[in-house]
Amino acid sequence: MHKLALIGFGVVGQGLARILHEKHEELKKKYGFECSIVAVSDLNKGSAFKAEGLDIEKLLELAENESISQYPGAETGWDAIKTIKESGAETIVEVSYTDIETGEPAYSHFNAALEAGKHLVTTNKGPTALFFKELSELAASRGVEFRFEGTVLAGTPALNLAELCLAGNEIREIRGIMNGTTNFILTNMELGKSYEDALKEAQELGYAEAVPDADVEGWDALAKVVILSKSVMGADIGVSDVDRTGITGISIDDVEKAKKDGKRWKLIGKVTRDGDKVTASVAPTMIDITDPLAAVGGATNALTFVTDLMGEVTIVGAGAGKIETGFSLLVDLLEIDRREK
Amino acid sequence: MHKLALIGFGVVGQGLARILHEKHEELKKKYGFECSIVAVSDLNKGSAFKAEGLDIEKLLELAENESISQYPGAETGWDAIKTIKESGAETIVEVSYTDIETGEPAYSHFNAALEAGKHLVTTNKGPTALFFKELSELAASRGVEFRFEGTVLAGTPALNLAELCLAGNEIREIRGIMNGTTNFILTNMELGKSYEDALKEAQELGYAEAVPDADVEGWDALAKVVILSKSVMGADIGVSDVDRTGITGISIDDVEKAKKDGKRWKLIGKVTRDGDKVTASVAPTMIDITDPLAAVGGATNALTFVTDLMGEVTIVGAGAGKIETGFSLLVDLLEIDRREK
């Protein structure tokens, strides 16, 4: 029985909780996997700790309507660090908000968890992109797992695909559509909409924020490129090493011109190895209509791995979503479970 | 140090041998994986056994120019069964020819290996499709691994993707382009060639056999559909349960008509779960140009997994090739190695 503590209980944390609740029997039967959530701590939604485990349905109900701190019979008022250190959980699920400049406060949570010898699974891009090397070294020194599938393409196999299914390949390049919002906008511009109208629609559908810079200026894709560079390519690529251009300069004329040439604009994140040198970029790129990435429309994401043995392997799937991102945490938990058996 | 015996030393066996030779140091360094080939037995190329391991470069040279039986200082004249039982290998790599009607002689090799408590890795579709249930039960009873990534889409992650990266999902449907030869022909028909000319070109390029029925009548795709049905969907689907139609009835007119409607013909293998019922088919299908499978041209293969948590996840990659299929065996060996650690 795995004991989990969740740091953060927003959309993603709730997504995982819902999956664990609904799949409880199936996971036990199919994988011999059992877990209980012993603690949750969220800055806005309150906190609850119960050594024998919290009822997930009750948690989800409280998170939606009141405060987790109202959980009957649970201890409350625990901040993230106390929850990590004192809840008795052996795995910390860190899904608090992300900050790509400092990584905080999540980086402190990551450190506290690993220092205390706890497995860490997360979807939190900021600290993973900024401090991957330090964190993975710390995890190795404590003999615990640090897994973060959901930081790139939500639960669509990306990091696990490279690690488990393409093991033995040298990965020479990874390129792809790593941001659904910008792909949604570009796809709609191909259908004749202006950038402004396409952005507005993305905002209305909840794909884009009111201040859309993280997406349209390429910051979100950049974080993913850095994570792929460091974790898959083993390269020392920092945020400032990535050549970044967003999609705000792409006009409907550019889109039309590309169409006429049998091409399509996509915001492509790319990491390339050339001998010992690794370079990374995020930029609007005209790609040929026959490229598997060209067929990826709307908010869908995709990655192409260029390898020495398998040539090009492309994966296409969701890049966001409550359940899809929640699933990334489940698959990481299942992998930890497999390794412990 | 894993000791391997190879049953069959044609294109795929040689592909694996070349990879193991060239990546020896890299595999040791990156995964702590070491192996030696202690025996090879091939109906046409002869046999060699050496308890301390065979030199791979020498083996490849002999396979190309003379007979493996000429290997200096090796014991020779061992048939497959003797090689399996007496070589001291703890893993058998079965890559002899495939027979989709009886599964033999490979099925006897599979049985001998598992009965003797040896891990089995294979790319051999016939016995895997016909006897998956019996074989996996036998492997489980002996506490050994039976892995066969290369039976579906060569080394492109298909079975491992489902098992390792999509674990926790209910897979409701798998559909895809599972045969490169027919996809090459259909792609060329879209470019204006007749079926006959496209087939001829596929034959000249070595994609299609002189008697092309296994590909164009859908038998090859059918074997893969059966393997996916049984191993991923856990369904009791036999070869005769699959509704199979090849591409020989598709005319250039059909292709043109589809094009006008924004569609494209593909030979689609499909397994669908509806409650407790699973149905499987192989048939030319008109798919919408916006479907990720529509963008897959030439000899490339692709699979879409329809899941409960992740929605649709599509993988695109090589479906054949010496090194690509050889890699499927390597990734299975690495997985066995991980499980033993």
XYZ file of C-alpha atoms in Angstrom:
682
model
C 0.000 0.000 0.000
C 1.590 3.231 -1.209
C 0.963 6.246 0.976
C 0.722 9.466 -1.007
C 0.731 13.095 0.034
C -0.456 15.660 -2.495
C 1.096 19.107 -2.487
C -1.412 21.158 -4.425
C -4.979 20.120 -5.108
C -5.962 22.077 -8.191
C -7.100 20.624 -11.481
C -4.255 18.134 -11.843
C -4.251 16.883 -8.262
C -7.996 16.435 -8.412
C -7.629 14.651 -11.748
C -5.271 12.108 -10.192
C -7.526 11.708 -7.156
C -10.533 11.031 -9.373
C -8.625 8.398 -11.363
C -7.355 6.687 -8.207
C -10.879 6.651 -6.829
C -12.555 5.304 -9.959
C -9.834 2.803 -10.816
C -9.130 1.536 -7.323
C -10.284 -2.043 -7.956
C -8.966 -2.235 -11.519
C -5.469 -1.084 -10.522
C -5.355 -3.582 -7.671
C -6.489 -6.431 -9.891
C -4.385 -5.653 -12.934
C -1.161 -4.362 -11.385
C -1.408 -5.279 -7.722
C -1.246 -1.529 -7.142
C -2.831 -0.042 -4.039
C -2.445 3.402 -2.613
C -4.050 5.781 -0.190
C -3.864 9.556 0.042
C -2.855 10.313 3.615
C -2.453 14.075 3.243
C -3.297 16.989 0.986
C -2.004 20.521 1.363
C -3.086 23.321 -0.937
C -2.512 27.061 -0.470
C -6.086 27.924 -1.412
C -8.070 24.807 -0.687
C -6.733 24.033 2.779
C -5.132 20.898 4.167
C -6.053 17.580 5.712
C -4.048 14.717 7.195
C -5.251 11.346 8.335
C -2.729 8.572 8.929
C -5.169 5.865 7.895
C -5.949 7.612 4.599
C -8.477 10.172 3.378
C -11.680 9.322 1.567
C -11.174 10.589 -1.977
C -14.800 11.292 -2.758
C -15.071 13.398 0.371
C -11.850 15.242 -0.546
C -13.100 16.064 -4.044
C -16.418 17.245 -2.697
C -14.759 19.509 -0.117
C -12.305 20.890 -2.680
C -15.175 21.890 -4.894
C -17.573 23.303 -2.346
C -15.837 24.268 0.867
C -12.303 23.719 2.106
C -10.334 20.527 2.535
C -9.656 21.775 6.060
C -13.302 20.899 6.858
C -12.525 17.185 6.436
C -14.165 15.494 9.445
C -11.681 14.119 11.945
C -8.585 15.103 9.981
C -5.708 17.159 11.275
C -5.491 20.445 9.459
C -3.359 23.569 9.107
C -0.360 21.672 7.724
C 1.709 23.540 5.181
C 3.501 21.817 2.305
C 6.770 21.232 4.118
C 5.143 19.822 7.242
C 2.967 17.603 5.035
C 6.019 16.285 3.204
C 7.987 15.638 6.376
C 5.361 14.460 8.833
C 2.575 12.757 6.916
C 4.330 9.403 6.716
C 3.782 9.342 2.929
C 6.583 7.614 1.080
C 5.654 9.301 -2.196
C 5.041 13.015 -2.665
C 2.876 14.157 -5.566
C 3.876 17.772 -6.209
C 1.265 19.589 -8.274
C 1.355 23.111 -6.885
C 1.589 26.075 -9.290
C 4.595 26.439 -11.544
C 7.058 29.303 -11.765
C 9.544 29.151 -14.602
C 11.758 31.948 -13.253
C 12.554 30.755 -9.744
C 10.850 27.359 -9.579
C 9.557 28.328 -6.140
C 7.886 27.379 -3.932
C 7.741 23.994 -5.670
C 11.531 23.654 -5.747
C 11.597 23.788 -1.953
C 8.925 21.094 -1.864
C 10.919 18.938 -4.294
C 14.040 19.307 -2.202
C 12.274 18.584 1.065
C 10.710 15.440 -0.391
C 13.902 14.033 -1.876
C 16.014 15.017 1.148
C 13.575 13.081 3.312
C 14.038 10.007 1.083
C 10.603 10.134 -0.519
C 9.736 9.360 -4.123
C 8.660 12.447 -6.026
C 6.211 12.525 -8.919
C 5.232 15.825 -10.439
C 3.818 17.709 -13.409
C 5.529 20.895 -12.290
C 7.612 22.248 -15.174
C 9.382 25.162 -13.506
C 11.630 23.445 -10.952
C 12.089 20.416 -13.230
C 13.352 22.581 -16.094
C 15.522 24.777 -13.861
C 17.022 22.204 -11.507
C 16.773 18.815 -13.213
C 20.401 17.907 -12.646
C 20.499 18.772 -8.962
C 17.180 17.036 -8.369
C 18.023 13.830 -10.180
C 21.362 13.631 -8.393
C 19.657 14.155 -5.069
C 17.080 11.463 -5.867
C 19.824 9.028 -6.877
C 21.801 9.731 -3.714
C 18.719 8.975 -1.599
C 17.761 5.901 -3.644
C 14.351 7.287 -4.555
C 12.519 7.950 -7.820
C 12.001 11.381 -9.345
C 9.490 11.096 -12.188
C 7.867 13.881 -14.182
C 6.166 12.473 -17.294
C 3.440 15.089 -17.015
C 5.795 18.035 -17.448
C 5.921 17.322 -21.197
C 2.710 16.577 -23.187
C 0.626 15.738 -20.084
C 0.124 11.964 -19.982
C 0.957 11.370 -23.640
C 4.018 9.114 -23.483
C 7.056 11.333 -24.009
C 9.672 10.889 -21.289
C 8.581 7.316 -20.573
C 8.510 6.585 -24.303
C 12.140 7.644 -24.591
C 13.260 5.946 -21.389
C 11.367 2.665 -21.617
C 10.327 2.046 -25.219
C 13.206 3.621 -27.132
C 15.897 2.444 -24.685
C 19.047 1.511 -26.568
C 18.608 4.237 -29.177
C 20.753 7.294 -29.376
C 18.271 10.141 -29.616
C 19.683 12.700 -32.011
C 16.838 15.129 -32.199
C 13.475 15.749 -30.606
C 11.141 18.171 -32.283
C 7.493 18.739 -31.843
C 4.366 20.625 -31.063
C 4.590 21.076 -27.315
C 1.953 23.733 -26.748
C -1.699 23.140 -27.550
C -2.850 26.751 -27.282
C -0.557 28.038 -30.007
C -1.341 25.050 -32.198
C -5.036 25.741 -31.759
C -4.483 29.367 -32.790
C -2.375 28.463 -35.835
C -4.872 25.793 -36.920
C -7.674 28.352 -36.731
C -5.645 30.910 -38.669
C -5.392 28.306 -41.437
C -9.158 28.218 -41.463
C -9.125 31.937 -42.181
C -9.301 33.557 -38.749
C -7.058 36.450 -37.734
C -4.558 35.942 -34.927
C -6.662 38.133 -32.652
C -9.879 36.214 -33.301
C -8.167 32.842 -32.932
C -6.598 33.938 -29.637
C -9.957 35.204 -28.412
C -11.552 31.840 -29.192
C -8.743 30.036 -27.382
C -9.351 32.263 -24.368
C -13.095 31.632 -24.448
C -12.498 27.880 -24.542
C -10.133 28.121 -21.582
C -7.053 27.085 -23.614
C -5.372 30.477 -23.264
C -5.018 32.738 -20.245
C -6.185 36.350 -20.174
C -2.485 37.243 -20.356
C -1.508 34.668 -22.960
C 2.255 35.292 -22.984
C 3.304 31.982 -21.422
C 1.786 30.235 -24.422
C 2.039 32.627 -27.360
C 5.537 33.872 -26.544
C 6.790 30.279 -26.334
C 7.663 30.145 -22.618
C 5.620 27.017 -21.967
C 7.189 25.190 -24.913
C 10.592 26.430 -23.810
C 10.251 24.792 -20.397
C 9.437 21.491 -22.104
C 12.363 21.828 -24.496
C 14.680 22.374 -21.537
C 13.283 19.315 -19.724
C 13.728 17.153 -22.845
C 17.243 18.534 -23.371
C 18.322 17.757 -19.855
C 16.509 14.526 -19.109
C 16.452 12.755 -22.479
C 19.523 14.225 -24.198
C 21.581 14.592 -21.016
C 22.563 18.104 -22.137
C 23.456 21.108 -20.050
C 20.870 23.425 -21.626
C 19.484 26.202 -19.472
C 16.446 28.390 -20.048
C 18.613 31.197 -21.411
C 20.351 28.877 -23.877
C 17.167 28.305 -25.838
C 16.543 30.489 -28.866
C 12.879 31.418 -28.342
C 10.383 33.082 -30.662
C 6.623 33.058 -30.124
C 3.800 33.102 -32.672
C 2.708 36.730 -32.271
C 4.603 37.734 -35.409
C 2.769 35.249 -37.651
C 0.177 36.925 -39.846
C -2.676 35.468 -41.805
C -0.639 36.316 -44.930
C 2.231 34.141 -43.708
C -0.219 31.314 -43.152
C -1.726 31.697 -46.615
C 1.675 31.854 -48.288
C 2.776 28.654 -46.560
C -0.427 26.905 -47.614
C 0.265 27.724 -51.249
C 3.712 26.142 -50.957
C 2.318 22.909 -49.465
C 3.530 23.912 -46.025
C 2.104 24.754 -42.655
C 3.252 26.947 -39.759
C 3.726 25.198 -36.427
C 5.374 26.395 -33.230
C 8.150 23.828 -33.093
C 10.245 23.111 -30.027
C 13.466 21.393 -30.980
C 16.579 19.911 -29.395
C 19.343 18.679 -31.673
C 22.547 16.858 -30.922
C 25.499 17.338 -33.250
C 28.451 15.433 -31.831
C 28.935 16.780 -28.319
C 26.992 19.931 -29.030
C 23.305 20.219 -28.239
C 21.227 23.177 -29.377
C 17.642 23.984 -28.524
C 15.028 26.325 -29.886
C 11.363 27.257 -29.910
C 10.219 28.983 -33.074
C 7.392 29.179 -35.597
C 8.515 26.869 -38.387
C 7.124 26.132 -41.827
C 6.952 22.371 -42.123
C 6.088 20.263 -45.106
C 2.523 19.035 -45.309
C 3.830 15.438 -45.461
C 5.595 15.746 -42.077
C 3.650 13.782 -39.437
C 3.691 16.946 -37.297
C 1.854 18.885 -40.007
C -1.214 16.694 -39.544
C -1.462 17.566 -35.852
C -4.253 20.106 -35.558
C -6.075 21.941 -32.798
C -4.902 21.638 -29.213
C -3.223 18.266 -29.833
C 0.511 17.882 -29.221
C 3.146 15.672 -30.835
C 6.816 14.804 -30.632
C 9.139 13.270 -33.199
C 12.188 11.450 -31.864
C 14.993 11.117 -34.398
C 17.032 8.074 -33.428
C 19.962 6.057 -34.698
C 18.256 2.639 -34.758
C 14.563 3.405 -35.284
C 14.803 6.452 -37.534
C 11.888 8.773 -36.778
C 9.243 7.817 -34.244
C 6.340 10.221 -33.695
C 3.833 10.238 -30.870
C 0.620 12.250 -31.065
C -1.765 12.904 -28.197
C -3.264 15.295 -25.691
C -0.959 17.941 -24.257
C -3.229 19.083 -21.453
C -6.441 18.238 -19.613
C -7.441 17.367 -16.078
C -7.630 13.606 -16.512
C -4.853 13.433 -19.129
C -2.410 15.237 -16.848
C -3.661 13.352 -13.790
C -2.915 10.149 -15.694
C 0.741 11.147 -16.105
C 1.065 10.952 -12.326
C -0.616 7.548 -12.248
C 1.713 6.086 -14.870
C 4.695 7.379 -12.900
C 3.300 5.847 -9.710
C 2.799 2.520 -11.505
C 6.396 2.619 -12.758
C 7.659 3.211 -9.198
C 5.492 0.323 -8.044
C 6.955 -1.951 -10.727
C 10.471 -1.044 -9.679
C 9.766 -1.801 -6.044
C 8.409 -5.261 -6.793
C 26.017 -11.249 -18.315
C 23.024 -12.519 -20.273
C 23.686 -15.571 -22.384
C 21.652 -15.607 -25.586
C 20.994 -18.319 -28.144
C 19.596 -17.245 -31.508
C 17.241 -19.572 -33.341
C 17.362 -18.262 -36.878
C 20.028 -15.967 -38.243
C 18.391 -14.210 -41.165
C 17.912 -10.488 -41.566
C 16.400 -9.886 -38.120
C 18.829 -12.062 -36.166
C 21.733 -10.419 -37.948
C 20.199 -7.003 -37.245
C 20.163 -7.712 -33.520
C 23.694 -9.112 -33.641
C 24.961 -5.983 -35.383
C 23.312 -3.719 -32.809
C 24.707 -5.752 -29.888
C 28.146 -5.591 -31.444
C 28.138 -1.873 -32.178
C 26.454 -0.840 -28.938
C 28.295 -3.167 -26.594
C 30.046 -0.416 -24.626
C 27.146 2.018 -24.713
C 24.656 -0.568 -23.383
C 27.016 -1.534 -20.596
C 27.624 2.055 -19.598
C 24.064 3.327 -19.874
C 22.045 0.347 -18.641
C 24.583 -1.976 -17.067
C 23.493 -4.433 -19.763
C 25.920 -7.084 -20.953
C 25.243 -10.135 -23.055
C 26.990 -12.710 -25.142
C 25.684 -14.899 -27.934
C 26.660 -18.443 -26.987
C 24.860 -20.247 -29.814
C 23.236 -19.695 -33.193
C 21.255 -22.260 -35.126
C 19.815 -21.535 -38.552
C 18.361 -24.030 -41.024
C 20.233 -22.509 -43.959
C 23.221 -20.789 -42.427
C 24.400 -23.567 -40.119
C 25.054 -23.575 -36.398
C 27.747 -22.760 -33.884
C 28.038 -23.118 -30.111
C 30.729 -21.846 -27.838
C 30.127 -21.757 -24.088
C 32.319 -18.690 -23.602
C 30.481 -16.743 -26.334
C 30.815 -16.250 -30.073
C 32.513 -13.278 -31.690
C 29.728 -11.339 -33.369
C 31.802 -9.850 -36.163
C 33.021 -13.306 -37.120
C 29.451 -14.647 -37.013
C 28.156 -11.905 -39.312
C 31.014 -12.432 -41.718
C 30.414 -16.196 -41.857
C 26.664 -15.747 -42.263
C 27.252 -13.539 -45.257
C 29.978 -15.458 -47.018
C 30.148 -19.083 -45.920
C 28.364 -20.974 -43.176
C 28.203 -20.322 -39.469
C 29.226 -23.958 -39.087
C 32.712 -22.884 -40.210
C 33.181 -20.898 -36.990
C 36.680 -21.811 -35.762
C 36.673 -23.907 -32.615
C 32.893 -23.939 -32.187
C 30.728 -27.001 -31.835
C 28.434 -27.360 -34.782
C 25.568 -29.462 -36.143
C 23.176 -28.402 -33.374
C 19.549 -28.097 -34.393
C 17.175 -25.552 -32.824
C 15.915 -27.800 -30.033
C 19.362 -28.954 -28.996
C 20.544 -25.339 -29.062
C 17.665 -24.270 -26.831
C 18.169 -27.097 -24.354
C 21.921 -27.497 -24.219
C 23.570 -24.168 -24.963
C 23.267 -22.863 -21.402
C 21.598 -19.679 -22.702
C 19.032 -18.300 -20.294
C 17.327 -16.286 -23.034
C 16.248 -17.621 -26.408
C 15.883 -15.208 -29.314
C 13.518 -16.907 -31.763
C 13.718 -15.344 -35.212
C 13.214 -18.288 -37.545
C 10.691 -18.009 -40.384
C 7.034 -17.476 -39.615
C 4.071 -19.634 -40.547
C 0.650 -18.181 -39.826
C -1.229 -21.450 -40.415
C 0.533 -23.863 -38.068
C 3.087 -21.640 -36.320
C 5.657 -24.376 -36.854
C 8.488 -25.044 -36.448
C 8.783 -21.892 -34.350
C 5.992 -22.944 -31.986
C 8.003 -26.019 -31.006
C 10.995 -23.759 -30.364
C 8.871 -21.427 -28.233
C 7.560 -24.343 -26.202
C 10.965 -25.919 -25.724
C 12.414 -22.612 -24.539
C 9.650 -21.815 -22.058
C 9.394 -25.423 -20.821
C 13.112 -25.264 -20.085
C 12.586 -22.094 -18.010
C 14.237 -19.740 -20.479
C 13.140 -16.218 -21.333
C 11.831 -15.942 -24.875
C 12.050 -12.876 -27.092
C 10.808 -13.048 -30.640
C 9.574 -11.215 -33.722
C 7.808 -14.332 -34.962
C 4.169 -13.494 -35.653
C 2.767 -16.941 -36.481
C 3.071 -18.796 -33.180
C 2.497 -15.600 -31.180
C -0.807 -14.927 -32.962
C -1.940 -18.549 -32.854
C -0.881 -19.574 -29.366
C -0.493 -16.393 -27.314
C -2.620 -17.605 -24.427
C -0.917 -20.988 -24.040
C 2.515 -19.406 -24.374
C 1.957 -16.608 -21.878
C 0.500 -19.055 -19.369
C 3.470 -21.357 -19.821
C 5.902 -18.458 -19.365
C 4.104 -17.339 -16.205
C 4.130 -20.861 -14.792
C 7.892 -21.059 -15.331
C 8.539 -17.541 -14.016
C 10.133 -16.370 -17.261
C 9.456 -13.542 -19.692
C 7.816 -13.931 -23.086
C 8.225 -10.697 -25.039
C 7.387 -10.003 -28.671
C 7.427 -6.259 -29.371
C 8.742 -6.903 -32.873
C 5.704 -8.906 -33.980
C 3.786 -5.629 -34.374
C 5.349 -2.582 -36.133
C 8.934 -3.872 -35.787
C 10.674 -1.815 -33.085
C 8.209 1.072 -33.154
C 6.750 1.063 -29.633
C 3.409 -0.714 -29.831
C 3.097 -3.511 -27.263
C 5.532 -1.849 -24.892
C 3.767 1.477 -25.369
C 0.498 -0.092 -24.263
C 2.018 -2.105 -21.428
C 4.448 0.423 -19.979
C 3.440 3.924 -21.056
C -0.340 3.609 -21.211
C -0.610 1.381 -18.121
C -3.708 2.248 -16.142
C -5.778 3.052 -19.222
C -8.564 0.889 -20.476
C -7.795 0.446 -24.159
C -11.085 0.519 -26.024
C -9.871 0.372 -29.578
C -6.651 -0.039 -31.492
C -6.656 0.822 -35.156
C -3.832 1.433 -37.526
C -1.688 0.929 -40.539
C 0.072 -2.330 -39.755
C 1.468 -3.234 -43.145
C 3.978 -1.048 -44.947
C 3.764 -2.720 -48.340
C 0.067 -2.041 -48.817
C 0.455 1.503 -47.501
C 3.261 2.077 -49.989
C 1.018 0.819 -52.802
C -1.959 2.942 -51.747
C 0.237 6.031 -51.343
C 1.573 5.521 -54.862
C -1.912 5.019 -56.251
C -2.770 8.443 -54.823
C 0.098 9.808 -56.873
C -1.624 8.426 -59.979
C -0.118 4.954 -60.412
C -2.234 1.894 -61.140
C -2.388 -0.890 -58.576
C -0.272 -3.102 -60.855
C 2.459 -0.478 -61.342
C 2.531 0.386 -57.632
C 2.807 -3.292 -56.715
C 5.594 -3.765 -59.237
C 7.516 -0.860 -57.725
C 7.036 -2.304 -54.228
C 8.404 -5.615 -55.499
C 11.397 -3.932 -57.123
C 12.192 -2.118 -53.867
C 11.983 -5.387 -51.942
C 8.888 -4.319 -49.963
C 6.645 -6.934 -51.585
C 7.279 -10.590 -52.351
C 6.949 -12.121 -55.835
C 3.749 -13.705 -54.503
C 2.449 -10.690 -52.613
C -0.636 -12.261 -51.031
C 0.577 -12.145 -47.416
C 0.654 -8.348 -47.722
C -1.999 -7.380 -50.257
C -4.611 -9.868 -49.051
C -4.192 -8.600 -45.488
C -2.755 -11.741 -43.873
C 0.240 -9.945 -42.379
C -1.964 -7.220 -40.873
C -4.339 -9.906 -39.643
C -1.616 -11.615 -37.608
C -0.822 -8.291 -35.942
C -4.476 -7.592 -35.229
C -4.766 -10.994 -33.553
C -1.660 -10.351 -31.438
C -2.990 -6.935 -30.349
C -6.419 -8.453 -29.616
C -4.998 -11.166 -27.438
C -2.103 -9.464 -25.712
C -3.328 -5.881 -25.285
C -7.110 -6.348 -25.199
C -7.030 -9.738 -23.474
C -9.587 -11.029 -25.991
C -10.125 -14.521 -27.269
C -9.849 -13.600 -30.953
C -8.556 -16.254 -33.326
C -7.328 -15.878 -36.888
C -10.688 -17.024 -38.258
C -12.579 -14.475 -36.134
C -11.076 -11.538 -37.997
C -13.056 -10.077 -40.877
C -10.310 -9.708 -43.509
C -10.300 -7.882 -46.845
C -7.149 -7.015 -48.785
C -6.456 -4.060 -51.071
C -6.658 -5.870 -54.422
C -10.185 -4.591 -54.991
C -9.207 -0.912 -54.682
C -9.064 0.830 -58.035
C -7.502 4.101 -59.027
C -11.064 5.401 -59.407
C -11.789 4.589 -55.767
C -8.664 6.464 -54.757
C -9.592 9.506 -56.845
C -13.143 9.557 -55.535
C -11.907 9.471 -51.937
C -9.482 12.305 -52.635
C -12.318 14.491 -53.898
C -14.209 13.898 -50.659
C -11.218 14.875 -48.502
C -10.561 11.254 -47.658
C -7.883 8.660 -48.195
C -7.879 4.859 -48.480
C -5.782 2.991 -45.947
C -5.643 -0.704 -45.084
C -6.789 -0.440 -41.480
C -6.402 -3.190 -38.918
C -8.783 -2.656 -36.035
C -9.743 -4.205 -32.713
C -12.683 -2.733 -30.839
C -14.064 -3.484 -27.406
C -17.748 -2.933 -26.786
C -18.566 -4.070 -23.260
C -17.425 -7.679 -23.076
C -17.418 -8.104 -26.823
C -14.270 -7.592 -28.883
C -14.364 -7.518 -32.678
C -11.447 -7.376 -35.077
C -11.053 -6.611 -38.748
C -8.608 -5.813 -41.511
C -10.107 -3.823 -44.374
C -9.449 -0.967 -46.782
C -11.068 2.021 -45.118
C -11.683 5.577 -46.236
C -10.435 7.816 -43.484
C -10.726 11.535 -43.125
C -7.713 13.564 -44.212
C -7.565 15.089 -40.704
C -7.110 11.669 -39.031
C -3.488 11.280 -37.853
C -3.399 7.951 -39.719
C -4.187 9.708 -43.017
C -0.864 11.534 -42.896
C 1.096 8.277 -42.697
C 2.502 7.690 -46.165
C 4.774 5.198 -47.880
C 5.994 2.148 -45.988
C 5.535 3.801 -42.581
C 3.188 2.234 -40.031
C 1.058 3.735 -37.278
C -1.308 2.766 -34.499
C -3.961 4.768 -32.698
C -4.899 3.619 -29.205
C -8.315 4.812 -28.062
C -8.269 4.923 -24.281
C -10.494 5.954 -21.409
C -8.074 8.361 -19.712
C -5.840 9.638 -22.515
C -8.316 9.757 -25.383
C -6.494 8.953 -28.621
C -2.754 8.378 -28.649
C -1.085 7.701 -31.998
C 2.392 6.332 -32.645
C 4.019 6.548 -36.071
C 7.194 4.776 -37.128
C 8.910 2.094 -39.145
C 7.063 -1.194 -39.533
C 9.944 -3.203 -40.932
C 13.684 -3.095 -41.543
C 16.722 -5.078 -40.458
C 17.894 -2.725 -37.730
C 14.398 -1.538 -36.786
C 13.212 -5.102 -36.207
C 16.503 -6.083 -34.586
C 15.985 -3.194 -32.176
C 12.646 -4.653 -31.041
C 14.578 -7.617 -29.660
C 17.055 -5.345 -27.919
C 14.345 -3.330 -26.187
C 12.741 -6.568 -25.000
C 16.100 -7.794 -23.697
C 16.616 -4.494 -21.869
C 13.176 -4.806 -20.284
C 13.993 -8.325 -19.070
C 17.270 -7.003 -17.699
C 15.445 -4.216 -15.836
C 13.053 -6.710 -14.302
C 15.848 -8.938 -13.107
C 17.633 -6.088 -11.352
